[in-house]
XYZ file of C-alpha atoms in Angstrom:
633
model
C 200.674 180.946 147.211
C 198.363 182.855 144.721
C 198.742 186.512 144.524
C 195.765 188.526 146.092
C 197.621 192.074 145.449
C 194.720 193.464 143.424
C 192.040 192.067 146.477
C 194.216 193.336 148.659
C 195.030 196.928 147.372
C 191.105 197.302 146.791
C 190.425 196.488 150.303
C 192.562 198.888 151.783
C 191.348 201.244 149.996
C 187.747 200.779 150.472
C 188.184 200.685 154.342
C 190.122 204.145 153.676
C 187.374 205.544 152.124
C 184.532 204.622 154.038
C 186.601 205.592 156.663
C 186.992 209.261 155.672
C 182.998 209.160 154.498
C 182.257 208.429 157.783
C 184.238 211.392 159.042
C 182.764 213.403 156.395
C 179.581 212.367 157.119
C 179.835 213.472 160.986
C 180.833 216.723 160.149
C 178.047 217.329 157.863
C 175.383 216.241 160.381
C 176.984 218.757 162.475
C 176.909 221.949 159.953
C 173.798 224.485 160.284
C 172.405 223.494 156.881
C 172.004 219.919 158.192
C 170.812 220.346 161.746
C 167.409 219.613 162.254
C 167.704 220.688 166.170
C 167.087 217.316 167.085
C 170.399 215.339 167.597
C 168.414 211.609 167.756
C 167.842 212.888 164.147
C 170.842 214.339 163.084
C 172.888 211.107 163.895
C 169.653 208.230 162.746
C 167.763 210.404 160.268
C 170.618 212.433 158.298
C 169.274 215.937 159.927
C 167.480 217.786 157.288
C 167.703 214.825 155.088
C 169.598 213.174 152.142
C 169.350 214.408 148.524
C 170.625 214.070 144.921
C 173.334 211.538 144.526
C 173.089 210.143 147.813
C 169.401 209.529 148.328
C 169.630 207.793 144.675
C 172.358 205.441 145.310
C 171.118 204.659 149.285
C 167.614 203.730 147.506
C 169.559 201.179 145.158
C 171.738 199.828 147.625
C 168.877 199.361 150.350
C 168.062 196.459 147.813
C 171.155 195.240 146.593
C 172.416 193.070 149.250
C 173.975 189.492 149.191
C 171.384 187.916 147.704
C 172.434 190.461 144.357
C 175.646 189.021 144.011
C 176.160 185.607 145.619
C 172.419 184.252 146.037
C 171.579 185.139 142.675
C 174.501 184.099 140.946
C 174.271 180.805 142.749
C 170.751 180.496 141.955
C 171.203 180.690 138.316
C 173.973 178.076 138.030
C 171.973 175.851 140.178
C 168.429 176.185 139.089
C 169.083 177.897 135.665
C 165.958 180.428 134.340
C 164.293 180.370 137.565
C 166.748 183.170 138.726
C 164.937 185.533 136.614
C 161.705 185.981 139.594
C 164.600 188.348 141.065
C 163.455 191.617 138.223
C 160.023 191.245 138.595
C 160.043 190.939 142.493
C 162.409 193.815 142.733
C 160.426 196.079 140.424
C 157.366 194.704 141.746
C 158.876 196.295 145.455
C 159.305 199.835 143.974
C 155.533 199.457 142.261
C 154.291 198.546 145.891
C 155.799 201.588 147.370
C 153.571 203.824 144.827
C 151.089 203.195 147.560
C 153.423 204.199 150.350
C 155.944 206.580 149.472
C 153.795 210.636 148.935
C 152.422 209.991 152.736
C 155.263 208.666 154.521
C 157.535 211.409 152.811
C 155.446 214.146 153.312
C 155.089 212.591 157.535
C 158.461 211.907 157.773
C 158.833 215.902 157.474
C 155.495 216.920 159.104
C 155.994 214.797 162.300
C 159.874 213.652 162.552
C 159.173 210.017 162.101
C 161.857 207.772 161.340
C 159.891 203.950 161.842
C 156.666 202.519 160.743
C 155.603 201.824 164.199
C 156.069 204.983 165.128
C 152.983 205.868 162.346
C 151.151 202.445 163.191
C 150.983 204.120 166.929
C 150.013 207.293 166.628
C 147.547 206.497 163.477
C 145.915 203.797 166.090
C 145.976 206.301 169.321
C 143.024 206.810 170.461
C 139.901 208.119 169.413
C 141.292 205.839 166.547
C 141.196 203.161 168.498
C 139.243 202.543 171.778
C 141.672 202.086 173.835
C 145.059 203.642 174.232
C 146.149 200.138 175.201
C 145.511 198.899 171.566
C 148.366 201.806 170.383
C 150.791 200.753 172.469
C 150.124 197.144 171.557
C 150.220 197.478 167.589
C 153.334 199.896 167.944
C 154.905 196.800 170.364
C 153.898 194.011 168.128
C 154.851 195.760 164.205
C 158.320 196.307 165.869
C 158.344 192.994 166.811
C 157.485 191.792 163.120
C 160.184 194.023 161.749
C 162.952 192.223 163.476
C 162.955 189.408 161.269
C 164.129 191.109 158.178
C 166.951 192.895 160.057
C 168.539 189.949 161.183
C 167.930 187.262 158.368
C 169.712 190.722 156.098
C 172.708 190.427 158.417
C 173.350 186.661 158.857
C 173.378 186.274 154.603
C 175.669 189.468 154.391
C 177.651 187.907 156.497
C 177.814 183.968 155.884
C 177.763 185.631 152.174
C 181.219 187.725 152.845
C 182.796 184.653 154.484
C 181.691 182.223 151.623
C 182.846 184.242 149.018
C 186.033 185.203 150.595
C 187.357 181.862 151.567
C 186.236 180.333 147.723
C 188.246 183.379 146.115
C 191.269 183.017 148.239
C 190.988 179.456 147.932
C 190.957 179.332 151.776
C 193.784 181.735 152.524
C 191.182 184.072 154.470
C 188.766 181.610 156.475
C 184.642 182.722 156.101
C 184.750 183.375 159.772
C 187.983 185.936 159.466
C 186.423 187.415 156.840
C 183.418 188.244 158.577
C 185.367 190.058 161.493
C 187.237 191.990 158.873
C 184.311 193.531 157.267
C 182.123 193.828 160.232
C 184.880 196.354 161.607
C 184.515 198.705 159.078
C 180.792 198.370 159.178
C 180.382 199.306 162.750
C 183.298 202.262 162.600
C 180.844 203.714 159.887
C 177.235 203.422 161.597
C 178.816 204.470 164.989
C 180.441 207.931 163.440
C 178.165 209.080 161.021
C 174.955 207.440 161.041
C 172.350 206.942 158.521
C 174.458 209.993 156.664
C 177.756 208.115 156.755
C 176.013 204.984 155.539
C 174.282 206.790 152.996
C 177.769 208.429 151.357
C 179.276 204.749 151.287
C 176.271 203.168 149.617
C 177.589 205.758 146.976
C 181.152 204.193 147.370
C 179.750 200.437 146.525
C 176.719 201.499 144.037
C 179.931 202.707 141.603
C 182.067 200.178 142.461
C 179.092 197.665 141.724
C 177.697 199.286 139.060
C 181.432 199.158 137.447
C 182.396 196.092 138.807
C 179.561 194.014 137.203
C 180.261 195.611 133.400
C 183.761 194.857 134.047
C 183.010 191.471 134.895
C 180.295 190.290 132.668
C 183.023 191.734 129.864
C 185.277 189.588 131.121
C 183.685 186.690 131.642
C 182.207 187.195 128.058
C 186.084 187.175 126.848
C 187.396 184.407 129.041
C 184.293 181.963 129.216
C 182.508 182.930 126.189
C 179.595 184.699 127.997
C 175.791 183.524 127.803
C 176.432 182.602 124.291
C 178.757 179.744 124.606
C 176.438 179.106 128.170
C 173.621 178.101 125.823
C 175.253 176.109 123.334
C 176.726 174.178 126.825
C 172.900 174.153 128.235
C 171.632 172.387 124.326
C 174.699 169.865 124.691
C 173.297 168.550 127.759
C 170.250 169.003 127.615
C 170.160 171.832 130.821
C 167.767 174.345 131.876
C 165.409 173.894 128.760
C 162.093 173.313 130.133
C 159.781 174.425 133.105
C 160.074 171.742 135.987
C 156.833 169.788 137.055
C 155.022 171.420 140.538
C 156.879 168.504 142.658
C 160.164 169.701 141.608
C 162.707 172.009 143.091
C 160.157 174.757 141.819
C 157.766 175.379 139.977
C 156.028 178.215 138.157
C 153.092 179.173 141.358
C 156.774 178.790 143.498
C 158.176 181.979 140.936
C 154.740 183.913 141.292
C 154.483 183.484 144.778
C 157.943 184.748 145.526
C 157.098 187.451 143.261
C 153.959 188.732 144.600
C 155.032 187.918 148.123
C 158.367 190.151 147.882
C 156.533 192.897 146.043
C 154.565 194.044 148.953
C 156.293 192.363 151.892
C 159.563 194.142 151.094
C 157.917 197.494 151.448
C 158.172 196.725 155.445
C 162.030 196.577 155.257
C 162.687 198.656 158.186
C 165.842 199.992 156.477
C 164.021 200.633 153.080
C 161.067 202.771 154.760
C 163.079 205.283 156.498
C 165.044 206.433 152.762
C 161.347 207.142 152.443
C 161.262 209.510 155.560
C 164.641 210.946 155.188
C 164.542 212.169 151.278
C 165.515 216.290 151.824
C 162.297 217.123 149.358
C 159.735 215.484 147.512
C 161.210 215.820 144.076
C 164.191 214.117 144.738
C 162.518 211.073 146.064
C 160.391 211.098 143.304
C 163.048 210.869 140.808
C 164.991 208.456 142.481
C 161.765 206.224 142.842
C 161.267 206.741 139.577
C 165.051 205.266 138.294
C 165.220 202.943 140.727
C 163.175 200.586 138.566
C 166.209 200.181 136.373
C 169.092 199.455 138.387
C 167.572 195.468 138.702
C 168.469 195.338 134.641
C 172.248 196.279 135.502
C 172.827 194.500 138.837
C 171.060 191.807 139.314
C 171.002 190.618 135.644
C 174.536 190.833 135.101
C 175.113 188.222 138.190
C 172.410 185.878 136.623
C 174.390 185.951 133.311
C 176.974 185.097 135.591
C 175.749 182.085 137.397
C 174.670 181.156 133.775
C 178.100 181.005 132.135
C 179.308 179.528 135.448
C 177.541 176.737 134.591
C 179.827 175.282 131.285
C 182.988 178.073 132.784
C 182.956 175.370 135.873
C 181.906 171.885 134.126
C 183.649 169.220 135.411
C 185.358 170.972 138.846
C 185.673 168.537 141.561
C 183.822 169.672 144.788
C 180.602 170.996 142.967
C 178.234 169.205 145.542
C 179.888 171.693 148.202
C 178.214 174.775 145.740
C 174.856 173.210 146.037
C 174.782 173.446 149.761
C 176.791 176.657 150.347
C 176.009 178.708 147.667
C 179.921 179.717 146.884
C 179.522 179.568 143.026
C 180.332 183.458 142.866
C 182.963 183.320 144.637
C 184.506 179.915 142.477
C 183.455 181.563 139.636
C 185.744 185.187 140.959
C 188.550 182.470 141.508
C 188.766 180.908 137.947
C 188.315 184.543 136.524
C 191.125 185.579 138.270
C 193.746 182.839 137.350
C 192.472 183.734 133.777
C 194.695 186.688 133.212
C 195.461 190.080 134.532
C 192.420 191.750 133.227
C 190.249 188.596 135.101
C 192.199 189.457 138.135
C 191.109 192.690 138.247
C 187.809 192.071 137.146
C 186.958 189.511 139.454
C 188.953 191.619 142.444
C 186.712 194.520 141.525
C 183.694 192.810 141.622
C 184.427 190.636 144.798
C 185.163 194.326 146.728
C 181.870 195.502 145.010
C 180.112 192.406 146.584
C 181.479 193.323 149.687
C 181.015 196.680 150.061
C 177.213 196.167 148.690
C 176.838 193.466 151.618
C 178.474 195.443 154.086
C 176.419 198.622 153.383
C 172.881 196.619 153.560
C 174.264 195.336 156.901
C 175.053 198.388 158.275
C 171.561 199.430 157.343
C 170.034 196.829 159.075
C 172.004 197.808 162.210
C 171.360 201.575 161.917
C 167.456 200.361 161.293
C 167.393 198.306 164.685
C 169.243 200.776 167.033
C 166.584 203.728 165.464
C 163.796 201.308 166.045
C 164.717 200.113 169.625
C 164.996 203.556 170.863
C 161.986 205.320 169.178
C 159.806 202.573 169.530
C 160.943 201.017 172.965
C 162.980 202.843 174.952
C 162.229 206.570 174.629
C 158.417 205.433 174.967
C 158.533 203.440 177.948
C 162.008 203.359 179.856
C 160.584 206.249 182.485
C 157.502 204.213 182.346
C 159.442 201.193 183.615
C 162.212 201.940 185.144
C 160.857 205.648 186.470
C 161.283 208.998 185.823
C 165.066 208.495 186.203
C 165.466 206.649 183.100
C 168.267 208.922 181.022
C 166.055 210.333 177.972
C 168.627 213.241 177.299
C 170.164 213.200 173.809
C 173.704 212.297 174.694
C 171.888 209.076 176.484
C 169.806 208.267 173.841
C 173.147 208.057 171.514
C 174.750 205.998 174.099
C 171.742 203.489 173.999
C 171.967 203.259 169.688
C 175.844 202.482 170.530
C 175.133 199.825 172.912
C 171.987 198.247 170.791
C 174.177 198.229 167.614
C 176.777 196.679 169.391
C 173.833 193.932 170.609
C 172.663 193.644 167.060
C 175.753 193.207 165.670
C 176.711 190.637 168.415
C 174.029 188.580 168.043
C 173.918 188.824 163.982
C 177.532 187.492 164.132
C 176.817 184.631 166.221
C 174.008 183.345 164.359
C 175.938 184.117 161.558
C 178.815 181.877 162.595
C 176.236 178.655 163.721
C 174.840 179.188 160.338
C 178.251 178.361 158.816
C 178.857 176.012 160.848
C 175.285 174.039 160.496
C 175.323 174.969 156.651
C 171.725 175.886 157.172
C 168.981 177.844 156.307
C 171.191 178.939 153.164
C 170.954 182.295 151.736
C 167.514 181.150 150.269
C 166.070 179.949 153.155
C 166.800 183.300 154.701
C 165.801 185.159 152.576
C 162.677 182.775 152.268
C 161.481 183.389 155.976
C 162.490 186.749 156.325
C 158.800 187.986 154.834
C 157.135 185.417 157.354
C 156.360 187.932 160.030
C 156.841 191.494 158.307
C 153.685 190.837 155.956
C 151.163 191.133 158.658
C 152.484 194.544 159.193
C 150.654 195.753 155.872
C 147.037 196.289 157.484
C 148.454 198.753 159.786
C 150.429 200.342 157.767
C 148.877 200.425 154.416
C 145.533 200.107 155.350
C 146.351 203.085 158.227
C 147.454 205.093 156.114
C 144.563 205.232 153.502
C 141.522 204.139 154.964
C 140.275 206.622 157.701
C 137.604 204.627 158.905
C 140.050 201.447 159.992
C 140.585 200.843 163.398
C 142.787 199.861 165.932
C 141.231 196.815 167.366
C 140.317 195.054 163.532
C 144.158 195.753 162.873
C 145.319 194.469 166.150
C 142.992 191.109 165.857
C 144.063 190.791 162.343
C 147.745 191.244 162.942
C 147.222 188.318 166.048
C 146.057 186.052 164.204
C 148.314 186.169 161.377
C 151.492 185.691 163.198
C 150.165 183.075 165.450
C 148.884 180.974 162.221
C 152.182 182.171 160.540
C 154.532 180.991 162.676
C 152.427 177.179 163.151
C 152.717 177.005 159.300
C 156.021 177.647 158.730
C 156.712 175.429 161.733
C 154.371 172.693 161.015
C 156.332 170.130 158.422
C 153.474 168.522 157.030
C 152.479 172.057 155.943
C 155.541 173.425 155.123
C 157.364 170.870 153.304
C 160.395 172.521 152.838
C 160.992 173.036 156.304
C 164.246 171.126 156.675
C 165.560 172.636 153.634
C 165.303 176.125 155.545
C 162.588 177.157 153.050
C 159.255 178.290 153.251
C 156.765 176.638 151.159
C 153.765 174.756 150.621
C 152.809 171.308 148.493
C 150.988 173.442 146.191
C 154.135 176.113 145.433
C 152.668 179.178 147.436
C 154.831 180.216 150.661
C 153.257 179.142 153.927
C 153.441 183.043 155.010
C 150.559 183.738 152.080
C 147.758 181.541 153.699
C 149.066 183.318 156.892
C 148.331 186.701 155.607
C 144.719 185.988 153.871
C 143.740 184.891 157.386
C 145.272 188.468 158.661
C 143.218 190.224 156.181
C 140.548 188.053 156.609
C 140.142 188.443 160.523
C 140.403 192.239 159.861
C 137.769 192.596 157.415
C 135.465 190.476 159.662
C 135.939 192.416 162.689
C 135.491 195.661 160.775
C 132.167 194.176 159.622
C 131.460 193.672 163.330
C 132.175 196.890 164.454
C 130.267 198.557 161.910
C 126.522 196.179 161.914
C 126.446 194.668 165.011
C 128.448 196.406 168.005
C 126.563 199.868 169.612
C 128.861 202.257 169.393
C 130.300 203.588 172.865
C 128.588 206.138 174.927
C 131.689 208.201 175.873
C 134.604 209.669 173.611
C 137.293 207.930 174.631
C 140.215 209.925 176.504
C 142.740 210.617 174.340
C 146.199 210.086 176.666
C 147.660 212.908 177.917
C 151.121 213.015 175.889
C 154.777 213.337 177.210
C 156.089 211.710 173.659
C 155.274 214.914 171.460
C 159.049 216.011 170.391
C 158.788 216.016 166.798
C 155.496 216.397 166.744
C 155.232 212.200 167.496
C 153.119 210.966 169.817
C 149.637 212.686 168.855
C 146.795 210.938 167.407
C 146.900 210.651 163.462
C 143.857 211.656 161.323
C 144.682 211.431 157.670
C 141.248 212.256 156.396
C 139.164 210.758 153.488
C 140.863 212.664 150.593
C 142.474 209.592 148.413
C 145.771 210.032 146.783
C 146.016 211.178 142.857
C 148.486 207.918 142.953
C 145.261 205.461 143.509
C 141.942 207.297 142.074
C 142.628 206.073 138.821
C 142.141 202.105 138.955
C 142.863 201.410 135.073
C 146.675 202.307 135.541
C 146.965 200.007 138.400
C 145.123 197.405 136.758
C 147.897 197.302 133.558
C 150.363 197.077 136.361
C 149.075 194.229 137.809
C 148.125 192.509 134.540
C 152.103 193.175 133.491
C 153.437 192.157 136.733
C 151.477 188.788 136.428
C 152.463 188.457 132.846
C 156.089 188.319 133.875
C 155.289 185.276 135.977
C 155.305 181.916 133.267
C 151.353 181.833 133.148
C 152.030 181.102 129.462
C 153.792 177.718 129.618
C 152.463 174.521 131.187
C 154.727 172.341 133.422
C 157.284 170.574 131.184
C 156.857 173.293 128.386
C 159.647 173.570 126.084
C 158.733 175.931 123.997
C 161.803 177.951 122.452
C 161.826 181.734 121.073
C 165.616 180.870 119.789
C 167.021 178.009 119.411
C 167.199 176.340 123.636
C 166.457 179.552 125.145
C 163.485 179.345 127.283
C 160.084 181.589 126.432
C 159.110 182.360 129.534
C 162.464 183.451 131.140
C 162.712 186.083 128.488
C 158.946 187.195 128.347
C 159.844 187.570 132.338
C 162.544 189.863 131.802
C 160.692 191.823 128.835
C 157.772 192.352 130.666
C 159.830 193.531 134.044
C 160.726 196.271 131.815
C 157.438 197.439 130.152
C 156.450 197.120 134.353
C 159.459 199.301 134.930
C 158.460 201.795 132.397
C 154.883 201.762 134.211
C 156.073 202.645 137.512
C 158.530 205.321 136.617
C 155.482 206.927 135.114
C 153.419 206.808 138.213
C 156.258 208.537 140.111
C 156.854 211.370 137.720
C 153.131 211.938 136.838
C 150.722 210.714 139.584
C 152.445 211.808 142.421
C 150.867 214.251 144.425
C 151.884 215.912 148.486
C 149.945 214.471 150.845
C 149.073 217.337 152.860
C 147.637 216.583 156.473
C 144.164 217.791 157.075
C 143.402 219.754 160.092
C 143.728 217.999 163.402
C 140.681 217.846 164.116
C 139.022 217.490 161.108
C 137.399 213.609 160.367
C 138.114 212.793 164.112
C 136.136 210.328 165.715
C 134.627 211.433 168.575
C 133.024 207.664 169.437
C 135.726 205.601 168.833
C 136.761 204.233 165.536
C 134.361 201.817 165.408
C 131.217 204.592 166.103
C 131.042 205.529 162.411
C 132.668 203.946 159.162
């Protein structure tokens, strides 16, 4: 039997210290410095907030989840420069959340919130909308949409930690065992500590990532010959040298669509908007933005090279078919590293507990995210309203319901977890392909709530309607989504089915705003604003956010040059079939990808540290309708 003492010893000691951070963490949410007299906050919202070291590595890890290590890897072994869409997506995220990130911040600390639908329902409240009924139905509905992303995060972290641990211990640990293993520790650390305790091991894994993929890509490099002896392999056999035609596996609108579609869709990652409302002040959330840009160049490159070298490092292995529909080439890859030599042992062990912890971590995230959301945007809204004024709303109930609905969440994400193993499908792709499908029509409410003043509630509520209905036919309908039985997401043409879905979202909205503004009379009497038994935190009251527009989006030129550089990193420049070469077999465009992803990273790290500016609330009543939202634009 192979010996798994490095594996092993890494494990144990990663459970110990996530263990003791989660400890740590508990008794830091309960010292004075960190109390923010609000225990629902304390335990989901890190009290007074995260800063320095912690808010910067909780950032990074909030996007480095299986997908990083496993789907990536796989991806570029399988489909060769394709894997590349991964930078400019992920940078494209953190340019996305230049429109986001000064105003949630800044009412994450003004009014307590820790969700988007909390905003989405008190920016729609009436007189913002005109009816109270349209609040409750938005707040309903974007919690709804956010669901999606939770659970398609934890059924590839987990069908990812079972892949990778049965194909490095060459079936010694079953995918199913090591689920239960690792979903242990992640439910010991949300239950103790919370967001905090989550936070301080997303430190744990960002090191043991960060050093884990130098270590590996060095050894790979000495074992395998690297990307080096990968090309010369790829020339041999004439592999990965040209852009496929639009009816092949992809295609190039296939790479910009996932790009585009990720760069704003991913901004309504539960898990990822509340670092936003947690940060402990402004500056450190601005430099953290502004490095985060980065961390895509270290990570997620370093498993493409991977995948890339996998591709002569496994030539010839029997049971290569398996790969194509499992997606276990990191964890093959891991395996041959490790019967190397001692320094691949370690390497891959290393790397293989970094994968873990990073998919662990996201997971745990995800959980935290959906116990936060179900009882700020469900239960402590309407359990008295439902079940009476009985309903436990007490602090030491509401921490009992987040145990019980993580315990739910994690349930039911290691069910479907274990059918997707055993069905083999959607892969890791396919989640990750549908997780945007419903999310995206969350971006009227919250982007458009939170900068235009004259939007209302109804236009937002019709829009958001009709994009999930029309959604959710697309992606079901097989003669328009022709990838369906693949698990994917995509139309004939290349675009994702969830696009055309959101165009008619914005499309409805824009119509009905039209409407409201030309053709209805506006009404005769102010609408009553609901009396409000939700106000702790200083939630629950209507939202005015005024017309003052943020320093971040005056200025159209610099957003322009972001979007013409985010664009440029999709392969505009080469036809279908192109096989145009900077050196020797290496593809143009996958390179003028990455080099642009950087002059895009050096764009948006400059927005952060010079266009940010506070937003400050006006004055409640100042810019409040007083005739509904749709009396004056």
């Amino acid at each position: 039997m192979a010996n798994y003492g490095w594996l092993y010893g890494l494990i144990a000691t990663y459970g110990c210290a996530s263990g003791g951070a989660a400890w740590f963490a508990y008794a830091r949410n309960k010292a004075a410095a960190n109390d923010a007299g609000d225990a629902m906050r304390n335990h989901f919202g890190a009290g007074r907030g995260l800063g320095g070291v912690a808010l910067f590595f909780t950032l990074s890890a909030s996007l480095f989840s299986a997908y990083s290590v496993e789907g990536i890897a796989w991806e570029a072994w399988f489909k060769g420069w394709f894997a590349t869409r991964w930078i400019p997506a992920g940078v494209g995220v953190y340019m996305a959340f230049l429109v986001l990130a000064p105003r949630l911040h800044a009412l994450g600390k003004a009014r307590g919130y820790l969700t988007l639908s909390e905003v989405v329902y008190d920016r729609f409240s009436a007189p913002n909308s005109r009816s109270q009924l349209t609040a409750h139905a938005l707040r309903v509905i974007t919690w709804g949409c956010l669901l999606l992303p939770i659970f398609t995060y934890q059924i590839s972290q987990f069908v990812s930690m079972g892949k990778i641990v049965e194909a490095f211990t060459a079936g010694a640990i079953g995918e199913t065992g090591g689920i239960l293993i690792f979903a242990l520790i992640m439910i010991v650390v949300e239950v103790v500590g919370g967001l905090r305790a989550v936070a301080y091991t997303d430190v744990i894994q960002g090191v043991m990532l960060i050093a884990g993929s130098l270590i590996f890509f060095i050894a790979s490099g000495v074992e395998f010959g690297g990307l080096k002896r990968a090309k010369e392999y790829f020339v041999e056999i004439d592999k990965f040298q040209k852009i496929p035609k639009t009816d092949g596996s992809w295609s190039i609108i296939s790479y910009t669509s996932f790009t585009l579609r990720v760069a704003v869709a991913a901004t309504m990652f539960p898990h990822l908007a509340m670092r936003l409302f947690v940060a402990k002040d402004r500056k450190m959330l601005q430099r953290g933005l502004a490095g985060m840009n980065f961390t895509f160049f270290w990570v997620q490159l370093s498993t493409m090279i991977a995948g890339w070298t996998a591709v002569y490092a496994l030539r010839g292995q029997t049971g290569l078919a398996d790969i194509v529909n499992q997606q276990s080439i990191f964890g093959k890859l891991a395996l041959q590293l490790k019967n190397a030599s001692a320094f691949g042992d370690f390497a891959a062990s290393l790397l293989v507990l970094a994968a873990f912890a990073a998919m662990i971590s996201t997971a745990d995230s995800g959980l935290l995210a959906f116990s936060t959301m179900f009882i700020r945007d469900i239960y402590e809204p309407y359990a008295q309203k439902i079940f009476g004024p009985k309903a436990p709303v007490d602090p030491s109930a509401l921490r009992v319901v987040g145990l019980i609905s993580s315990l739910s969440a994690l349930a039911i994400g290691l069910s479907l977890s274990i059918l997707n193993i055993r069905e083999g499908k959607p892969d890791i792709t396919g989640l990750f392909s549908i997780q945007t499908v419903t999310p995206i029509h969350a971006i009227p409410a919250v982007w458009g709530g939170l900068h235009l003043h004259w939007l209302s509630g109804e236009a937002v509520l019709a829009g958001m309607v009709a994009g999930i209905v029309s959604g959710l036919a697309f992606v079901l309908d097989t003669g328009f989504n022709v990838k369906r039985n693949l698990g994917l997401d995509e139309h004939s043409s290349g675009w994702n089915t969830c696009v055309f879905a959101f165009l008619i979202n914005i499309g409805v909205v824009l119509a009905y705003t039209m409407v409201e503004r030309f053709v209805l009379a506006p009404s005769a009497a102010s609408p009553v604003v609901e009396k409000n038994s939700e106000s702790k935190g200083g939630r629950g009251r209507p939202l005015f956010i005024g017309k003052k527009v943020d320093k971040m989006l005056s200025n159209p030129i610099p957003w322009f040059f972001m979007m013409l550089t985010l664009l440029a990193a999709c392969p505009f420049w080469y036809g279908p079939d192109s096989k145009v070469k900077y050196v020797g077999s290496m593809a143009t465009w996958a390179f003028t990808s990455l080099f642009f992803s950087f002059v895009l990273a050096m764009e948006v790290s400059l927005m952060y540290i010079f266009r940010w500016e506070d937003f400050e609330l006006p004055e409640e009543n100042e810019d409040a309708p007083t005739k509904g939202a749709a009396g004056k634009v």
